Short mmCIF file of C-alpha atoms in Angstrom, two decimals:
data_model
loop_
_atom_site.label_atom_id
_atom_site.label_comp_id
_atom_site.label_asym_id
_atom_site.label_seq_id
_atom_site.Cartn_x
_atom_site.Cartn_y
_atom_site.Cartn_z
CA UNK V 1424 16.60 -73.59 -99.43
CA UNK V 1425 15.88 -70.55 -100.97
CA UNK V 1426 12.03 -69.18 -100.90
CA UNK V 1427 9.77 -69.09 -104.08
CA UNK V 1428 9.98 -64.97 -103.76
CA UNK V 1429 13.66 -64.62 -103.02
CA UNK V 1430 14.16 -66.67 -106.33
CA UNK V 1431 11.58 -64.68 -108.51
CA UNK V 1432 13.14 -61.83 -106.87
CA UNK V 1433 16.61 -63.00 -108.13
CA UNK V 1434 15.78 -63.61 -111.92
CA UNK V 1435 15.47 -59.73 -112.02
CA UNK V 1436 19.03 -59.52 -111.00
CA UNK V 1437 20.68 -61.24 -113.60
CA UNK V 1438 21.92 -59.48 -116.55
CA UNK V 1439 20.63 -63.16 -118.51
CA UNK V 1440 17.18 -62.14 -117.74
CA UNK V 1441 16.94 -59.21 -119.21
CA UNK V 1442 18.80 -60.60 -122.63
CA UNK V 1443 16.06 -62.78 -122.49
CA UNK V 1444 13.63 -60.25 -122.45
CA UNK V 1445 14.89 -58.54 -125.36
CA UNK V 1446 15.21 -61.95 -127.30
CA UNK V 1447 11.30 -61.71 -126.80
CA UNK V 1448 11.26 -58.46 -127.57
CA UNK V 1449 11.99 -59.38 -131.51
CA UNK V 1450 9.75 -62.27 -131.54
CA UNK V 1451 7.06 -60.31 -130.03
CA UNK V 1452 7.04 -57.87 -132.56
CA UNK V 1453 7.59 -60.53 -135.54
CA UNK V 1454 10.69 -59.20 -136.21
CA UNK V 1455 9.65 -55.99 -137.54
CA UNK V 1456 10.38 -52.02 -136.68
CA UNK V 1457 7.69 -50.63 -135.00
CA UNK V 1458 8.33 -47.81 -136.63
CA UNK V 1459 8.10 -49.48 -140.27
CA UNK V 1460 4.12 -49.50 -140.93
CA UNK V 1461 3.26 -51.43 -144.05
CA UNK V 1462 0.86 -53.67 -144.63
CA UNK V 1463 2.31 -57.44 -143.74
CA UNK V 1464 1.77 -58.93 -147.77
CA UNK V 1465 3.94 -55.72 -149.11
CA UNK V 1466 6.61 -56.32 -146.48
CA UNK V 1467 6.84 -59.91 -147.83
CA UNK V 1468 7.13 -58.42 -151.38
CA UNK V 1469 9.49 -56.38 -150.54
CA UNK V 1470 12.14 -59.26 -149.42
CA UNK V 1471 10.61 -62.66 -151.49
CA UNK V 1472 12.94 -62.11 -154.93
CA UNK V 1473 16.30 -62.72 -153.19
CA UNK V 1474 15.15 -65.10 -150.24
CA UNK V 1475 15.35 -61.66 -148.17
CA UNK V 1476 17.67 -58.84 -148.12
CA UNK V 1477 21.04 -58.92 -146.44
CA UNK V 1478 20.12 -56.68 -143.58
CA UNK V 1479 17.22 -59.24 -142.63
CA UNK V 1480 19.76 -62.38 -143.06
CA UNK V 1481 21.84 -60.89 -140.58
CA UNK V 1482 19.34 -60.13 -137.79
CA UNK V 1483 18.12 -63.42 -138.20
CA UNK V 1484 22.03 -64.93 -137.95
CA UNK V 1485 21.90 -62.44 -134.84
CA UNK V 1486 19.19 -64.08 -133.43
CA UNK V 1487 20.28 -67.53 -134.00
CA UNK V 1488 23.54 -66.91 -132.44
CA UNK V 1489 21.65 -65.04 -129.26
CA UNK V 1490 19.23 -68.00 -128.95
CA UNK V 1491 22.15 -70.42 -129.00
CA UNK V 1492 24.17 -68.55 -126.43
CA UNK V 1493 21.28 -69.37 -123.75
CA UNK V 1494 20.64 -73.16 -124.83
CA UNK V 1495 24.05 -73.62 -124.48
CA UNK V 1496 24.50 -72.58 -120.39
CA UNK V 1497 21.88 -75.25 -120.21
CA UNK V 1498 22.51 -77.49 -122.83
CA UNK V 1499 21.86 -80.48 -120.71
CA UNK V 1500 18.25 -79.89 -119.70
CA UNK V 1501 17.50 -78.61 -122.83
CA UNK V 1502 18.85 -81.90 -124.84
CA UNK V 1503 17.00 -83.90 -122.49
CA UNK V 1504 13.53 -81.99 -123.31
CA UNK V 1505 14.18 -81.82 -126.92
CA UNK V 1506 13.81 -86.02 -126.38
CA UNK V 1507 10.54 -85.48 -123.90
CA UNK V 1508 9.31 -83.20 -126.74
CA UNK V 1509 10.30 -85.17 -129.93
CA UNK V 1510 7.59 -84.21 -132.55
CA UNK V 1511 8.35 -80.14 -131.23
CA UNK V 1512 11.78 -80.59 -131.91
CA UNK V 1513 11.19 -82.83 -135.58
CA UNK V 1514 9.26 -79.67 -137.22
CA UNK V 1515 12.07 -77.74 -137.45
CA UNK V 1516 14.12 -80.91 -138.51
CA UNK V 1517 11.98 -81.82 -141.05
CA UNK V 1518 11.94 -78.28 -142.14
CA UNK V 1519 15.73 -78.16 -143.17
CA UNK V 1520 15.79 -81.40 -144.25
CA UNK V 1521 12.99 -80.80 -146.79
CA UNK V 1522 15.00 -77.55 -148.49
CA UNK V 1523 15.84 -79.29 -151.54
CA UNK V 1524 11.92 -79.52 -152.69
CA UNK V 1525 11.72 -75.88 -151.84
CA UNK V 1526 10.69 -73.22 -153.83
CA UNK V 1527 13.60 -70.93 -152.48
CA UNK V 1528 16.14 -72.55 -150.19
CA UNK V 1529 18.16 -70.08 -148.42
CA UNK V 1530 15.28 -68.63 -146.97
CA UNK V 1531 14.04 -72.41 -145.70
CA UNK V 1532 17.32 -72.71 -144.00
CA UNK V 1533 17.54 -69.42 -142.54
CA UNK V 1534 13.79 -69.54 -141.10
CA UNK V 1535 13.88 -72.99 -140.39
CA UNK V 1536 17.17 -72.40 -138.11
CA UNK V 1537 15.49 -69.62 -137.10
CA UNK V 1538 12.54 -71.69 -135.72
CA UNK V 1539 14.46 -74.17 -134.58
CA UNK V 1540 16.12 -71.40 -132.01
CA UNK V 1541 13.03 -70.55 -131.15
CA UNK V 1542 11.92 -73.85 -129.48
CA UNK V 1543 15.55 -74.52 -128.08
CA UNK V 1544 14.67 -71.01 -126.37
CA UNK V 1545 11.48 -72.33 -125.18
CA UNK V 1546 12.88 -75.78 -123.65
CA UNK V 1547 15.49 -73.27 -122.05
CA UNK V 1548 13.18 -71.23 -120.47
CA UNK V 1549 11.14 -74.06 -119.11
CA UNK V 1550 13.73 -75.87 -117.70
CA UNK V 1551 15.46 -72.89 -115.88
CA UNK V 1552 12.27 -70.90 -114.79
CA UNK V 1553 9.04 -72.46 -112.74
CA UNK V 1554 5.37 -71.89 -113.81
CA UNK V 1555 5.20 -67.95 -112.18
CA UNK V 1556 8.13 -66.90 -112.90
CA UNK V 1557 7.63 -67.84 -116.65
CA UNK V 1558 4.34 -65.39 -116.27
CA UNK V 1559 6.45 -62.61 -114.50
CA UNK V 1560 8.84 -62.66 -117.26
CA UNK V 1561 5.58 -62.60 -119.99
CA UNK V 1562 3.61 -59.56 -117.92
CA UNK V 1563 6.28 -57.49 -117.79
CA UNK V 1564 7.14 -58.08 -121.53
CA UNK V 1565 3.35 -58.39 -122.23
CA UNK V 1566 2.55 -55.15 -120.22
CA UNK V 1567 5.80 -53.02 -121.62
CA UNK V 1568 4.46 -53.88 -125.43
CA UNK V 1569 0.66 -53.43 -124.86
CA UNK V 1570 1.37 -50.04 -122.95
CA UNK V 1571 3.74 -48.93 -126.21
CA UNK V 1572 0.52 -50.16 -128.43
CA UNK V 1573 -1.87 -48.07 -126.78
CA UNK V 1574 0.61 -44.44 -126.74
CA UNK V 1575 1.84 -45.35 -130.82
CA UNK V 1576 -2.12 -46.10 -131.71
CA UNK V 1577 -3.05 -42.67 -129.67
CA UNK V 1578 0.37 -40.76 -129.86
CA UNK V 1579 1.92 -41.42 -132.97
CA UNK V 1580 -0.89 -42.83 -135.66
CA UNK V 1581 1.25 -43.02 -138.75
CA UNK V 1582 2.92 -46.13 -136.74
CA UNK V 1583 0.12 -47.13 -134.50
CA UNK V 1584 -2.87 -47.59 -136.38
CA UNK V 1585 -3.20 -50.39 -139.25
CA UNK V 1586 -2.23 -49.24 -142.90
CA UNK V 1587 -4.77 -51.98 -144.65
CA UNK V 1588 -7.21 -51.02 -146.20
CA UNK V 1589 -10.85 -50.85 -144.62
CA UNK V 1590 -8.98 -50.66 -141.52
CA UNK V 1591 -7.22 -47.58 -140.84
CA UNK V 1592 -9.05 -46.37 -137.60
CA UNK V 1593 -7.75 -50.09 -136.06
CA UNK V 1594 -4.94 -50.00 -133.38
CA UNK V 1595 -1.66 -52.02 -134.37
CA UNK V 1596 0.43 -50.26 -131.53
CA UNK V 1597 3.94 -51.37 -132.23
CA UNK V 1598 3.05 -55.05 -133.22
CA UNK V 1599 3.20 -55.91 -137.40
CA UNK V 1600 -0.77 -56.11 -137.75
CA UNK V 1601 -4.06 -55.19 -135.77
CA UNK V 1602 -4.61 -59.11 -135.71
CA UNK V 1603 -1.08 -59.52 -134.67
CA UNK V 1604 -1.98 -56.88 -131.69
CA UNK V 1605 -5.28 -58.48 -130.90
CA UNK V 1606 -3.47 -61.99 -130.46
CA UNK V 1607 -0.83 -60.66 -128.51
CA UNK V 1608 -3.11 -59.21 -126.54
CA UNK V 1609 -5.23 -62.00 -125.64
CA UNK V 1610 -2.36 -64.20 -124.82
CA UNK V 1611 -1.05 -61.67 -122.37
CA UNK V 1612 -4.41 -61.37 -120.78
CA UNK V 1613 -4.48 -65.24 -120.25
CA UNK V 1614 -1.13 -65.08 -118.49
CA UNK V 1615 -2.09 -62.02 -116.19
CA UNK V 1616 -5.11 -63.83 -115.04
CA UNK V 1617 -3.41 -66.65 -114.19
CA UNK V 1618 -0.47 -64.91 -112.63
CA UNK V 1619 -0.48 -64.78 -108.75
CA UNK V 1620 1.99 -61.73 -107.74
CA UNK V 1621 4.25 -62.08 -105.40
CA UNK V 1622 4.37 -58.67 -104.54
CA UNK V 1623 1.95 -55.55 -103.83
CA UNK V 1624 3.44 -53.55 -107.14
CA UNK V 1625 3.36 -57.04 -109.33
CA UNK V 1626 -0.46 -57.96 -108.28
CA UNK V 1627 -1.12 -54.16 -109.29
CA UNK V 1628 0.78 -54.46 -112.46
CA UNK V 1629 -1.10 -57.60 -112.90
CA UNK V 1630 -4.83 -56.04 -112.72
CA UNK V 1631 -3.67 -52.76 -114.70
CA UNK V 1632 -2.42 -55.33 -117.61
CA UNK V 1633 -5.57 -56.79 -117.74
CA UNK V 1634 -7.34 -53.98 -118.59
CA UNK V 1635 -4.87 -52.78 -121.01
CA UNK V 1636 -5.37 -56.25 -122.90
CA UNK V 1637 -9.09 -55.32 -122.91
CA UNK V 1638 -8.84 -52.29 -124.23
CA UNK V 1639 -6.10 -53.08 -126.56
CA UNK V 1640 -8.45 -56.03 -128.20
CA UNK V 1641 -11.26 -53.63 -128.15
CA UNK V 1642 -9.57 -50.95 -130.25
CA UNK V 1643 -7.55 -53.45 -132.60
CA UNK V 1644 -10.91 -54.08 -134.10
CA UNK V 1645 -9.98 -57.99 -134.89
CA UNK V 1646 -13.34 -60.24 -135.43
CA UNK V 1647 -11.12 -62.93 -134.32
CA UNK V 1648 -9.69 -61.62 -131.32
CA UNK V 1649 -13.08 -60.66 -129.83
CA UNK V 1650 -14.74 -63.74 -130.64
CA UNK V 1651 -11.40 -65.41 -128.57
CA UNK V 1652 -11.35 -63.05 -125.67
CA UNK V 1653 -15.27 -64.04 -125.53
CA UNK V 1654 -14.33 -68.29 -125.80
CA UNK V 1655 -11.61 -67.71 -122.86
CA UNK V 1656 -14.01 -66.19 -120.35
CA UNK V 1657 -16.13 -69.30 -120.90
CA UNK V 1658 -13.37 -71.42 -120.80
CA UNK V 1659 -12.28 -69.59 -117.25
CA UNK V 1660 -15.71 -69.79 -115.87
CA UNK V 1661 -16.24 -73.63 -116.73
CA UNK V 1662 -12.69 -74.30 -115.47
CA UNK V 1663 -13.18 -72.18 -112.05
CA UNK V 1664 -16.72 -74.55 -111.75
CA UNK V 1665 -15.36 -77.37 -112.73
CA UNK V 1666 -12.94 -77.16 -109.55
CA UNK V 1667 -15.79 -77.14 -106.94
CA UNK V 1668 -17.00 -80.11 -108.42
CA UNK V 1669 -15.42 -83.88 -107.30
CA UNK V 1670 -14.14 -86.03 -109.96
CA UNK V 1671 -17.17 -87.92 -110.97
CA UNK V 1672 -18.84 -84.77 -111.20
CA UNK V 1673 -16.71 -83.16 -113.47
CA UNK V 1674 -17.56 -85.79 -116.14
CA UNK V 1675 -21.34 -85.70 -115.91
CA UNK V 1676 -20.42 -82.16 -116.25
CA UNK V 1677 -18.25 -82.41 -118.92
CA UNK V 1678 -21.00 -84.59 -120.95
CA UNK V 1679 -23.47 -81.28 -120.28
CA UNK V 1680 -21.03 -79.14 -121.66
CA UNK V 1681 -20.31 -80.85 -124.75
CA UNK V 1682 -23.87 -81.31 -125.38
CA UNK V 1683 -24.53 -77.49 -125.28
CA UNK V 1684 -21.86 -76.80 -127.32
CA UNK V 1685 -23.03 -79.70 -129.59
CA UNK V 1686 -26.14 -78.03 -130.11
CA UNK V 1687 -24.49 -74.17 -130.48
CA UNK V 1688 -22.61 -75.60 -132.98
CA UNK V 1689 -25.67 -77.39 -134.91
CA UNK V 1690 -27.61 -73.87 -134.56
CA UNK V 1691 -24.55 -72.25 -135.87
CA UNK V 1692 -24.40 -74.27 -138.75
CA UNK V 1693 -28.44 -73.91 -139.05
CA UNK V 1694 -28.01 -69.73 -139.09
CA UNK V 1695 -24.20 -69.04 -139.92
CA UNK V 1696 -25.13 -65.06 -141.16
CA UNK V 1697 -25.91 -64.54 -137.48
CA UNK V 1698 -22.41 -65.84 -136.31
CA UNK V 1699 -20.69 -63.96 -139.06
CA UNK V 1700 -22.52 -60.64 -138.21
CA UNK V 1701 -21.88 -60.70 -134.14
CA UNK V 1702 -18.37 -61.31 -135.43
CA UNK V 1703 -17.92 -58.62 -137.86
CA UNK V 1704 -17.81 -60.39 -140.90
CA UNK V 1705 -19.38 -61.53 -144.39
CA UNK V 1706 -20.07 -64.60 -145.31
CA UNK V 1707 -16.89 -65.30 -147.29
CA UNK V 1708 -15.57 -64.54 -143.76
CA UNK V 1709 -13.65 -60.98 -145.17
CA UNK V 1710 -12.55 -62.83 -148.89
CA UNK V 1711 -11.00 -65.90 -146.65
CA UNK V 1712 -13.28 -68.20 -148.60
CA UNK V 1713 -12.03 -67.43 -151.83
CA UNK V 1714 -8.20 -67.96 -150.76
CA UNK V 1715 -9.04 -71.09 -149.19
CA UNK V 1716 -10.17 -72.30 -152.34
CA UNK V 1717 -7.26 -71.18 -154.45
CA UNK V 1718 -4.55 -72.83 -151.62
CA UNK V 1719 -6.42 -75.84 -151.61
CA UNK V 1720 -5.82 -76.25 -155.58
CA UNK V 1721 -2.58 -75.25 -154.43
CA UNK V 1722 -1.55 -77.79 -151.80
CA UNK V 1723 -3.18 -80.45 -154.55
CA UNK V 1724 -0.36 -80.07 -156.59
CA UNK V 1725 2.50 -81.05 -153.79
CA UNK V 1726 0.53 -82.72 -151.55
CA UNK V 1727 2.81 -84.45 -149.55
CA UNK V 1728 6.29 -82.82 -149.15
CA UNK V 1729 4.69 -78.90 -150.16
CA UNK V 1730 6.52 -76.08 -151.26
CA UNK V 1731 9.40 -75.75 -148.99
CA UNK V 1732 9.04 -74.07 -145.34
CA UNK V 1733 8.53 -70.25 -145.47
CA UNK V 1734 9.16 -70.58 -149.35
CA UNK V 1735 5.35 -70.42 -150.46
CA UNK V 1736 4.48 -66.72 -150.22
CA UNK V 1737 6.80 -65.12 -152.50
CA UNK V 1738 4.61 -62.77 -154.16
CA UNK V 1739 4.77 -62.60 -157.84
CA UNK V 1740 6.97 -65.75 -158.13
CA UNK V 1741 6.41 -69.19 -158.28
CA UNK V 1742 3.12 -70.62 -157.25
CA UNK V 1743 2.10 -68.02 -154.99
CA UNK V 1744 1.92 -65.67 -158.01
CA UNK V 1745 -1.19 -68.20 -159.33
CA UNK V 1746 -3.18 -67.73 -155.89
CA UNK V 1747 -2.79 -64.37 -156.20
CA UNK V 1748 -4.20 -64.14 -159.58
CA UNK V 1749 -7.12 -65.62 -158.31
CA UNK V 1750 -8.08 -64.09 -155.44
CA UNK V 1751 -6.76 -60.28 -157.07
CA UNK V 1752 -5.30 -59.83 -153.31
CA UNK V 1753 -1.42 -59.00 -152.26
CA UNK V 1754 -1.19 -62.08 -149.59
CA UNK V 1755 1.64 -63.31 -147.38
CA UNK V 1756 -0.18 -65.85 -145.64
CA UNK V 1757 -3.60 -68.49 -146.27
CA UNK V 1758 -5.11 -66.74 -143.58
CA UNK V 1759 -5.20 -70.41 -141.97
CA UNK V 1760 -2.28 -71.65 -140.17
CA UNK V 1761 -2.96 -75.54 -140.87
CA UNK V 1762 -3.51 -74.23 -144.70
CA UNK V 1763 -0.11 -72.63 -144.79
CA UNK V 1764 1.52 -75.79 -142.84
CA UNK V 1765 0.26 -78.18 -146.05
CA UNK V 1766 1.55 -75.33 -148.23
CA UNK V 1767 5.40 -75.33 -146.74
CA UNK V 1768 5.32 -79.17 -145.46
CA UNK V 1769 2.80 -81.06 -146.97
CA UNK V 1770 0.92 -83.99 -145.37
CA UNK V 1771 4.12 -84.95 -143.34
CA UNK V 1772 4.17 -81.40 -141.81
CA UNK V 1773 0.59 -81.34 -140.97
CA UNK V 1774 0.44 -84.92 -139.67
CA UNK V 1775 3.37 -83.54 -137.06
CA UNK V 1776 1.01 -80.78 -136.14
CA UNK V 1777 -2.01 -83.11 -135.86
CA UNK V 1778 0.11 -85.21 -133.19
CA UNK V 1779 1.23 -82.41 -130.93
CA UNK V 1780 -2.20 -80.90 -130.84
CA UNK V 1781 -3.55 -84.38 -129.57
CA UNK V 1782 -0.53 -85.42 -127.21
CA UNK V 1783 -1.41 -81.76 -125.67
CA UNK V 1784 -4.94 -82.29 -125.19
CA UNK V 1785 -4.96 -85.73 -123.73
CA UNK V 1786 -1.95 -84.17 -121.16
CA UNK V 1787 -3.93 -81.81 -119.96
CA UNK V 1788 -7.38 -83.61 -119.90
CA UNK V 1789 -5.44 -86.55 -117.58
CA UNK V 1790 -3.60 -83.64 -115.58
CA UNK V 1791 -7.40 -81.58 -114.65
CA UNK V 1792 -8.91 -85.32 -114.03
CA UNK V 1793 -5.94 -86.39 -111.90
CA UNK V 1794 -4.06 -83.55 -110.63
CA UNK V 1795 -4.83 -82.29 -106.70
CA UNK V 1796 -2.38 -79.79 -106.57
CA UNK V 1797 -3.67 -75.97 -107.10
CA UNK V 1798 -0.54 -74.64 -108.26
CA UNK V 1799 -0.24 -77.45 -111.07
CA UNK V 1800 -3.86 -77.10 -111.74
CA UNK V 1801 -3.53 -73.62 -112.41
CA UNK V 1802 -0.80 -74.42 -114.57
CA UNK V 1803 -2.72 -77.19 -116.32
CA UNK V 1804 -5.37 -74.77 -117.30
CA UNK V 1805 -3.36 -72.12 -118.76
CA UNK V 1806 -1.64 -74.39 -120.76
CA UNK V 1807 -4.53 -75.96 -122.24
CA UNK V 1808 -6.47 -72.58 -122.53
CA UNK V 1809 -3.12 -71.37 -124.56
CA UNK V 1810 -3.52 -74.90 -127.02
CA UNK V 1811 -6.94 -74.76 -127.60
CA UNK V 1812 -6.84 -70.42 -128.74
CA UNK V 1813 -4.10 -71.32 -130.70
CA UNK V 1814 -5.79 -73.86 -132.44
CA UNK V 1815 -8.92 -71.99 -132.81
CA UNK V 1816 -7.26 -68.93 -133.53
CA UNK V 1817 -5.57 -70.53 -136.38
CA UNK V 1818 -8.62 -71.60 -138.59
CA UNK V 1819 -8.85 -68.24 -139.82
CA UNK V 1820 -5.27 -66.79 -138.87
CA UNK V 1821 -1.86 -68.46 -139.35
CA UNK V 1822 1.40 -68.10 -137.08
CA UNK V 1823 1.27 -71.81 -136.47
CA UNK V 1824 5.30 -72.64 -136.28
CA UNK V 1825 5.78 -69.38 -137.41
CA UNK V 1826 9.93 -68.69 -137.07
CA UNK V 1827 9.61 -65.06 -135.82
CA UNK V 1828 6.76 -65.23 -133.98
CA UNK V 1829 5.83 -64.85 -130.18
CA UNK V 1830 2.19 -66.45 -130.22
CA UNK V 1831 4.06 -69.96 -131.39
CA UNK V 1832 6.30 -69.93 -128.86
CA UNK V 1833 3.99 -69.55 -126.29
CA UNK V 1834 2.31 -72.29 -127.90
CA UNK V 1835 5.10 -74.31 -127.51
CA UNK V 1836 5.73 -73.27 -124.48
CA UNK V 1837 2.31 -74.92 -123.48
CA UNK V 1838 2.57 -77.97 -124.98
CA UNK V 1839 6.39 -78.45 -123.06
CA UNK V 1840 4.42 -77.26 -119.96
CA UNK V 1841 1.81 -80.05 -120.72
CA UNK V 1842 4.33 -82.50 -120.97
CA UNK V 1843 6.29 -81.66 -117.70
CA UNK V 1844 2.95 -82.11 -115.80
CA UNK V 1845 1.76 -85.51 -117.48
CA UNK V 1846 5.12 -86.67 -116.84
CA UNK V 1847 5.13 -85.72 -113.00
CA UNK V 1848 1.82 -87.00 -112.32
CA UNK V 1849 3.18 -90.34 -114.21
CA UNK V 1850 6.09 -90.61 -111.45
CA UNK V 1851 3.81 -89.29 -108.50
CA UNK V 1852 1.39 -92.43 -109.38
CA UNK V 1853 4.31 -94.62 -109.64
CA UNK V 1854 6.21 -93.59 -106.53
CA UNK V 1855 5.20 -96.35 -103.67
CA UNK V 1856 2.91 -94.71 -101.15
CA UNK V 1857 4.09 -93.72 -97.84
CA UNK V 1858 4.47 -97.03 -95.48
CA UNK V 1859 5.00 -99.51 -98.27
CA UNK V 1860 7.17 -101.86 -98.70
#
């Protein structure tokens, strides 16, 4: 049988590899140049009045086609994880079905196929790579695009730093945004740290990406990424402690921890200006308030069904054009992911959302309660670590089942990991014991 290292060593040989690396690539950086540096709302303008120019149609039809060509040499495994994974795979279902209620249709189809890619990537990659190897593949994509940040943001400022305004000293690097970069940058952290290298030059690559994350978030000047990056080392710290302690332990534990977060949260709530000034922000958390409000009134007028998937933010047309009134602000986004899911999909989107958020959490609370293994613990903890970030990180951010973009794929790429783990501990358990009859 061949050896865990002789087959990480072998996914480097394949020419498949690399093409997947370079599918990555493009959802990494969203789909845009890094040498185009605008801010993200004008880029949106720019392509909203004809459901996107033809040059962007056909790198997305490129894309589909690419993403295709690698479901299809394991079309097998992925159909049967597209039924493990139902709700994952009914989002972008629901998406194209629901084009007829949308505000622009062409560009629902084209994203929503887009998306749909996306995830049929994601079930290929986790049914033809094992936990490490998936890491590998992110730290050297993670460490290639962080390094490029940090020379564009030093090197080459007219395409490094962030255009917006109030924020033109804050590192972008090649990614669309300097929130963009400081999400990136976190979720490639996560995945070094939990990386074990199999080799002398990997375990070095694997410490130097680390602190290139660090100093990437630093620099990029995102509230929310700090704030993250400062939630994950707890998270790490409770999870390494919670490991030296036995089962029953780990509960009592547990009820400890939840009761000092309890009360962090009530003394929060008690002296929010102090939360919002460690942070780096005002108490209308940087104008997000305000939007909020005018999406909400929004969303109230298509509540169920919403506007149409990726057909909301079209600028100076259609609804989008009334929010924007309101708030006097060039937006491409609610600056909340669950806000912007009501806004495309309605109730029925959000509901979807709602489940796969709790099917992932109770997965990987009965995998860290029942799991013995270190290498599927490890696993476990990543994945979760990667759920709950992305659900934190989209209160006040949005890329939540976002077609072109890398964060929700790794997302989904935890939840399918969450999955694979629930369902081997369920046939472990049921397996008769060794010596039964």
């Amino acid at each position: 049988m061949e050896s865990p290292a002789a087959r990480s060593a072998s996914i480097w040989s394949r020419a498949s590899t690399w093409g997947l690396l370079l599918s990555l690539l493009y959802f990494a950086l969203d789909g845009v140049s890094p040498f185009f540096n605008s801010p993200t709302a004008l880029r949106a303008v720019g392509t909203v009045s004809e459901g996107g120019v033809l040059g962007e149609r056909l790198v997305k039809l490129c894309m589909f086609v690419l993403c295709m060509i690698f479901v299809a040499q394991r079309h097998q495994a992925v159909r049967r994880l597209s039924m493990q994974m139902k709700l994952l795979t009914s989002f972008p279902m629901l998406a194209l079905l629901l084009f007829p209620v949308s505000q622009l249709a062409s560009r629902t189809i084209s994203s929503g196929a887009l998306l749909l890619a996306g995830i049929l990537l994601v079930y290929y990659i986790m049914s033809r790579y094992a936990f490490d190897e998936v890491l590998e593949l992110f730290l050297i994509l993670g460490t290639g695009t962080i390094v490029a940040s940090i020379v564009f943001a030093l090197a080459l400022p007219q395409y490094g730093l962030d255009l917006m305004g109030g924020h033109s000293g804050a590192w972008k690097g090649v990614f669309s945004a300097k929130n963009h970069l400081g999400n990136m940058a976190l979720f490639f952290m996560t995945m070094a740290v939990s990386y074990r290298g199999r080799t002398l030059f990997l375990r070095s690559v694997r410490i130097s990406q680390i602190i290139f994350c660090l100093i990437a978030i630093a620099f990029s000047r995102a509230a929310t990424a700090y704030l993250l990056t400062a939630v994950y080392i707890v998270y790490f710290v409770a999870m390494k402690t919670l490991n030296r302690f036995r089962t029953k332990d780990c509960f009592v534990l547990c009820i400890v921890l939840l009761g000092a977060l309890s009360i962090a949260a009530v003394m929060i709530m008690a002296t929010p200006d102090l939360l919002f000034s460690l942070v780096g922000k005002d108490a209308s958390l940087t104008g997000r308030t305000g939007i909020w409000s005018a999406v909400i009134d929004s969303i109230a007028k298509r509540p169920l069904l919403g506007y149409g998937y990726q057909a909301f933010w079209l600028a100076l047309e259609g609804e989008s054009y009334r929010v924007i009134l309101v708030v006097s602000w060039v937006l491409a986004q609610a600056q909340s992911g669950f806000l912007d899911v009501m806004l495309e999909m309605g109730a029925v989107g959000l509901t979807i959302v709602a489940l796969v958020f709790g099917f992932a959490f109770r997965d990987g609370v009965v995998c860290l309660l029942r799991s013995r293994d270190q290498t599927q613990l490890r696993a476990v903890e990543w994945y979760l670590a990667i759920v709950m970030l992305t659900l934190i990180y989209n209160l006040d951010e949005s890329f939540l089942f976002e077609p072109k973009h890398l964060g929700s794929m790794i997302f989904v790429i935890a939840c399918v990991g969450l999955k694979q783990e629930w369902l081997r501990l369920r046939v472990t358990a049921a397996a008769p014991a060794p010596g039964a009859h």
